[in-house]
Amino acid sequence: MLTGGLILGALGFVSALVLSIASKVFYVYVDPRVELVEDSLAGANCGGCGFPGCNAAANAVVAGKAPVGVCVVGGPESAEAVGEIMGLPVEYHEVEFAERGCRGGRFFDPLLFDYIGVQDCRAAFMIAEGPSNCEYACLGFGTCARNCPFDAITMSERNLPQIDYSRCTGCGTCERLCPKHVIRLVSESKKILYWNQLDACAAPCQATCPTQIEIPRYLGFIAEGKYEEALLVIKQHNPMPLSIGRVCPAPCEDVCRRKDVDEAVNINDCKRFVADIEYQNNEYLPVFVHPDTGHKVAVIGGGPAGLTCAYYLRRLGHSPTIFESLPKLGGAMQYGIPEYRLPKKALDWEIQGMLSIGIEARVNTVFGRDITYESLLDEGFEAFFIATGTPRGLWTRTEGEDLDGVMLGIDFLRDIGLGKPPAVGPRVVVIGGGNVAIDVALSAIRLPGVEEVHMACLEKRDEMPAWEHEVHDALAEGIALHNSWGPMRMLGENGKVVCVEFKQCTAVFDENGRFNPQYDESQTMRIETDSVLVTIGQGTDIGFIKESAELSKLELTPRGTIVVNGETMQTNIPHIFASGEITTGPNIAIQAIAGGRKAAWAIHQYLNRKEGEPGIIEPPTNLRVAALDLVDREELQKVPKVKREVMSRLPVQDRRRNWNEVNQGLDEEQAIRAARRCLNCGIYCLRPTYESKTRDFLKKTV
Amino acid sequence: MHEAWTFSDYLLLVIGAILVNNILLTRFLGNCPFLGVSRKMETATGMAMAVVFVMTMAGSITWIIQEYVLIPFDLEYMQTIFFILVIAALVQLVEMFLQKSFPALYQALGIFLPLITTNCAVLGVAVINIREGYNFLQTVVFSFASAVGYGFALILFTGIREQMEVSSIPDFMKGTAIGLLTAGLISLSFFGFAGIVE
């Protein structure tokens, strides 16, 4: 027994001796920093950094072949720790998360063939790129979910990958594995810089919206009661949902596929609903803002285009400053759209929220007088964005327009917006048949002392440029509408207008569809009046361009608008960009917002251009320009019909003499019902809430 | 002691160790890494190589210890503890040696080398060598063949598991459950070799 113990001890001793000698003989120098660095990495061996395992990444960092932020999973903390070990500064690296592009998946999409091979997307893809009919659809075999090193992906019951953002680290394993590129890594900046690509699962609404809001996505969130998520989706494309949700004519609803079933979804009303929740909570949702880049951009004009451009530039880390000539920001939305359509309290609240992420605004600052192009260059602004809109009303050029009591409708609206409504009435004539003319008429009738409001326009009732529902409202509120009458002259007494004489207009447009009114001067009409508000159109005010030696090199159209590239909003001077009505002429607000966002994209590219390049920005490639109409109409007929939600509105008798908001918005139940009506269309597919071929397939397989 | 062995005897020894008396599938030794590292072919081959290396070394050294230390000092009853000590020290030594002399091989074997210090299959082969009364050459051959059998079973099993990853399997069977079932079935099929070699 004793011998055994002794011999065992002796053997142990010999082994230890041999090992200790061996450790000297076979000593290999390992940089102690490798181990320290490896400890600071995530240790998941996910390969997100591009190195085979964390140890290899640590070796690369120590060898100086990889940056300190090599570990995408460890994020900023890891980068800081590694930076400390290596004594190197940490460069900012924006976090990216996986995001799924496909909304439909294999069960919504009529399949080309039944696939019964290996249940893996990569295998299925090898046969004619998978059984899916849609070239951009998720194959749904869950390769990403099985291979996610962090278990952040699960396959939903609709067989689409669902990403758990509390677990996703942005390692990119799923992106590398997905053969159809359905899952991609996306950072907040990339979302802001995104314009629909050819492979975007863009429903007709999303492809039609000028600013390309992901409509089915936010409606889906609303249907689930996730209002904050819905709002953040909207704000990636439109920073002003509270205001746009009230004034947008919703081109998206015109192309809604649901119209082939019953009626369009209340897309814009749903947007307003989620924005109203943020407003009622009186707390701005935090949004991602990139750390400062130090680039200064001058934004001339504080309307929707200027605000949007400044907002997205700020979120991309740049430092925009807005210069506005009037006392408040908002442009035409502040001084053009009347209070009863867009309460100024809501607008101001929304603008305040946009400024609160770090945008400087200088109001009461006239470009060309208080500041000039040269003075801004001296202040260090690297790029300019001009969005001064169409602030100048057009006159009819008829006799007597210089009389007292005749004014431009747009000036009338602006004065009301400035809080000093002009004295008009008791009888008022509005000349013009557009939407602004209706705003003028309905604003006039709300003023104290105004008894009757007439509206006269060249067009017939069905030709009027104003939208039908606006005309309908005007008639309901007691505006006297006179169609097919053109002003002949205005008569005055003691220099003050007392009467307008009209002549009959027989045709507004000639055979070529051009504006070329014909009159029958034998038919005339007189309207006795105290005030005339001329609202026949608006133009740009480019005095400030002509006065500056440098800016006068800008290319202009004969209409007085600035010529820009339609995708980049860049003018012929590379560091000057422009959008909004100064480039398009009178247009809708969402178009200005889209222009502002496009300009933010291009200015971002311009500011990040290579050293020494002139910076002429190429438009993004592979853009999806139009909505595809490829859906199976027969399928649509099977969708059960559900009525469109109707928003409650202020009764007509309650609208007189006050500025209370007319449209009351949807309540929560209505909004959810409205959002559930969305068919969740993709390019080809629809949500199968009804029996269909694809449904049969689902039953057969599972 | 056996009579002098012919080549065919050695061949039978090798076939017996790889197929008939497969250390994993018929003796059921070393099942932990069998389930643990059989998810990916890459790790499975690494493990198999490390096992071949260590098992051959350990089998030979323990035979020497048995023959020249334990038997002369009448210490056969302390066989297990001696073998563990020797195997552990040996693996450490081998690791250091490889790191210095064959960095590429060291990189390839990676974490698996120190892992198998505690593998019962290694100890099992060492003990079987003694129990069967093999001479040194037979010990080396048997240890090597057993290790090859181990690697063979592991790689076979990994191939099947990789295939299962992409097959539709009922939820309750996923993972270890179907892994154990499969291992059982492979094991059964290996019993079919029984009787080929005495």
mmCIF file of C-alpha atoms in Angstrom, chain A residues 21-133:
data_model
loop_
_atom_site.group_PDB
_atom_site.id
_atom_site.type_symbol
_atom_site.label_atom_id
_atom_site.label_comp_id
_atom_site.label_asym_id
_atom_site.label_seq_id
_atom_site.Cartn_x
_atom_site.Cartn_y
_atom_site.Cartn_z
ATOM 1 C CA ILE A 21 10.672 21.287 -18.412
ATOM 2 C CA ALA A 22 8.509 20.866 -21.497
ATOM 3 C CA SER A 23 6.752 24.142 -20.809
ATOM 4 C CA LYS A 24 10.147 25.840 -20.960
ATOM 5 C CA VAL A 25 11.410 23.876 -23.934
ATOM 6 C CA PHE A 26 8.224 24.194 -25.943
ATOM 7 C CA TYR A 27 7.425 27.757 -24.820
ATOM 8 C CA VAL A 28 5.522 29.720 -27.446
ATOM 9 C CA TYR A 29 5.108 33.459 -27.015
ATOM 10 C CA VAL A 30 1.441 34.410 -27.115
ATOM 11 C CA ASP A 31 0.678 38.109 -27.059
ATOM 12 C CA PRO A 32 -1.194 38.512 -23.750
ATOM 13 C CA ARG A 33 -3.388 41.081 -25.461
ATOM 14 C CA VAL A 34 -4.883 38.392 -27.685
ATOM 15 C CA GLU A 35 -6.462 36.748 -24.682
ATOM 16 C CA LEU A 36 -7.599 40.071 -23.217
ATOM 17 C CA VAL A 37 -9.091 41.138 -26.527
ATOM 18 C CA GLU A 38 -10.792 37.790 -26.967
ATOM 19 C CA ASP A 39 -12.373 38.175 -23.549
ATOM 20 C CA SER A 40 -13.825 41.530 -24.656
ATOM 21 C CA LEU A 41 -15.503 40.026 -27.710
ATOM 22 C CA ALA A 42 -18.897 38.412 -27.591
ATOM 23 C CA GLY A 43 -17.493 34.900 -27.656
ATOM 24 C CA ALA A 44 -20.267 33.554 -29.846
ATOM 25 C CA ASN A 45 -17.940 32.504 -32.686
ATOM 26 C CA CYS A 46 -20.702 33.680 -35.017
ATOM 27 C CA GLY A 47 -18.448 34.917 -37.798
ATOM 28 C CA GLY A 48 -20.288 38.211 -38.057
ATOM 29 C CA CYS A 49 -16.933 39.999 -38.227
ATOM 30 C CA GLY A 50 -15.758 37.941 -41.182
ATOM 31 C CA PHE A 51 -13.123 36.050 -39.172
ATOM 32 C CA PRO A 52 -13.453 32.344 -38.353
ATOM 33 C CA GLY A 53 -14.232 32.627 -34.659
ATOM 34 C CA CYS A 54 -13.503 35.098 -31.899
ATOM 35 C CA ASN A 55 -9.938 33.907 -31.409
ATOM 36 C CA ALA A 56 -9.080 34.656 -35.019
ATOM 37 C CA ALA A 57 -10.735 38.061 -34.706
ATOM 38 C CA ALA A 58 -8.721 38.816 -31.568
ATOM 39 C CA ASN A 59 -5.518 37.814 -33.339
ATOM 40 C CA ALA A 60 -6.429 40.064 -36.253
ATOM 41 C CA VAL A 61 -7.090 43.002 -33.915
ATOM 42 C CA VAL A 62 -3.744 42.550 -32.160
ATOM 43 C CA ALA A 63 -1.994 42.185 -35.508
ATOM 44 C CA GLY A 64 -3.586 45.467 -36.556
ATOM 45 C CA LYS A 65 -5.552 43.800 -39.342
ATOM 46 C CA ALA A 66 -8.983 44.500 -37.876
ATOM 47 C CA PRO A 67 -10.473 47.617 -36.258
ATOM 48 C CA VAL A 68 -11.264 47.736 -32.545
ATOM 49 C CA GLY A 69 -14.968 47.647 -33.419
ATOM 50 C CA VAL A 70 -14.521 44.282 -35.133
ATOM 51 C CA CYS A 71 -17.164 42.602 -33.007
ATOM 52 C CA VAL A 72 -20.573 43.590 -34.384
ATOM 53 C CA VAL A 73 -22.252 41.530 -31.707
ATOM 54 C CA GLY A 74 -20.418 43.093 -28.780
ATOM 55 C CA GLY A 75 -21.307 46.533 -30.109
ATOM 56 C CA PRO A 76 -19.947 49.761 -28.666
ATOM 57 C CA GLU A 77 -19.062 48.237 -25.263
ATOM 58 C CA SER A 78 -16.868 45.622 -26.870
ATOM 59 C CA ALA A 79 -15.270 48.238 -29.123
ATOM 60 C CA GLU A 80 -14.511 50.441 -26.130
ATOM 61 C CA ALA A 81 -13.000 47.589 -24.128
ATOM 62 C CA VAL A 82 -10.863 46.481 -27.061
ATOM 63 C CA GLY A 83 -9.878 50.079 -27.728
ATOM 64 C CA GLU A 84 -8.686 50.400 -24.150
ATOM 65 C CA ILE A 85 -6.596 47.214 -24.338
ATOM 66 C CA MET A 86 -5.074 48.212 -27.654
ATOM 67 C CA GLY A 87 -4.771 51.905 -26.760
ATOM 68 C CA LEU A 88 -6.635 52.863 -29.925
ATOM 69 C CA PRO A 89 -9.498 55.334 -30.412
ATOM 70 C CA VAL A 90 -12.954 53.868 -30.984
ATOM 71 C CA GLU A 91 -14.630 54.710 -34.244
ATOM 72 C CA TYR A 92 -18.398 54.968 -34.229
ATOM 73 C CA HIS A 93 -20.112 52.061 -35.894
ATOM 74 C CA GLU A 94 -23.850 52.118 -36.247
ATOM 75 C CA VAL A 95 -25.724 49.080 -35.008
ATOM 76 C CA GLU A 96 -27.548 47.052 -37.624
ATOM 77 C CA PHE A 97 -30.362 44.606 -37.123
ATOM 78 C CA ALA A 98 -31.825 41.950 -39.341
ATOM 79 C CA GLU A 99 -34.982 42.928 -41.143
ATOM 80 C CA ARG A 100 -37.277 40.875 -43.323
ATOM 81 C CA GLY A 101 -38.316 42.257 -46.683
ATOM 82 C CA CYS A 102 -40.975 39.762 -47.721
ATOM 83 C CA ARG A 103 -44.436 40.296 -46.280
ATOM 84 C CA GLY A 104 -46.211 37.390 -47.909
ATOM 85 C CA GLY A 105 -44.196 34.217 -47.841
ATOM 86 C CA ARG A 106 -44.682 30.950 -49.619
ATOM 87 C CA PHE A 107 -48.264 30.328 -48.611
ATOM 88 C CA PHE A 108 -49.602 33.591 -50.017
ATOM 89 C CA ASP A 109 -47.909 33.192 -53.255
ATOM 90 C CA PRO A 110 -49.252 30.795 -55.897
ATOM 91 C CA LEU A 111 -46.540 28.155 -56.030
ATOM 92 C CA LEU A 112 -44.870 27.055 -59.230
ATOM 93 C CA PHE A 113 -44.412 23.467 -58.060
ATOM 94 C CA ASP A 114 -44.592 21.306 -54.959
ATOM 95 C CA TYR A 115 -41.175 20.958 -53.396
ATOM 96 C CA ILE A 116 -40.607 17.893 -51.241
ATOM 97 C CA GLY A 117 -36.813 17.850 -51.116
ATOM 98 C CA VAL A 118 -34.484 18.791 -48.271
ATOM 99 C CA GLN A 119 -36.325 21.288 -46.093
ATOM 100 C CA ASP A 120 -33.760 24.036 -46.400
ATOM 101 C CA CYS A 121 -33.980 27.304 -48.318
ATOM 102 C CA ARG A 122 -30.530 26.903 -49.830
ATOM 103 C CA ALA A 123 -31.410 23.453 -51.155
ATOM 104 C CA ALA A 124 -34.819 24.549 -52.427
ATOM 105 C CA PHE A 125 -33.243 27.565 -54.111
ATOM 106 C CA MET A 126 -31.089 25.296 -56.264
ATOM 107 C CA ILE A 127 -34.157 24.079 -58.132
ATOM 108 C CA ALA A 128 -35.370 26.977 -60.292
ATOM 109 C CA GLU A 129 -34.715 29.358 -57.379
ATOM 110 C CA GLY A 130 -37.346 27.657 -55.263
ATOM 111 C CA PRO A 131 -41.040 26.893 -55.683
ATOM 112 C CA SER A 132 -42.138 30.466 -55.116
ATOM 113 C CA ASN A 133 -43.752 32.380 -57.943
#
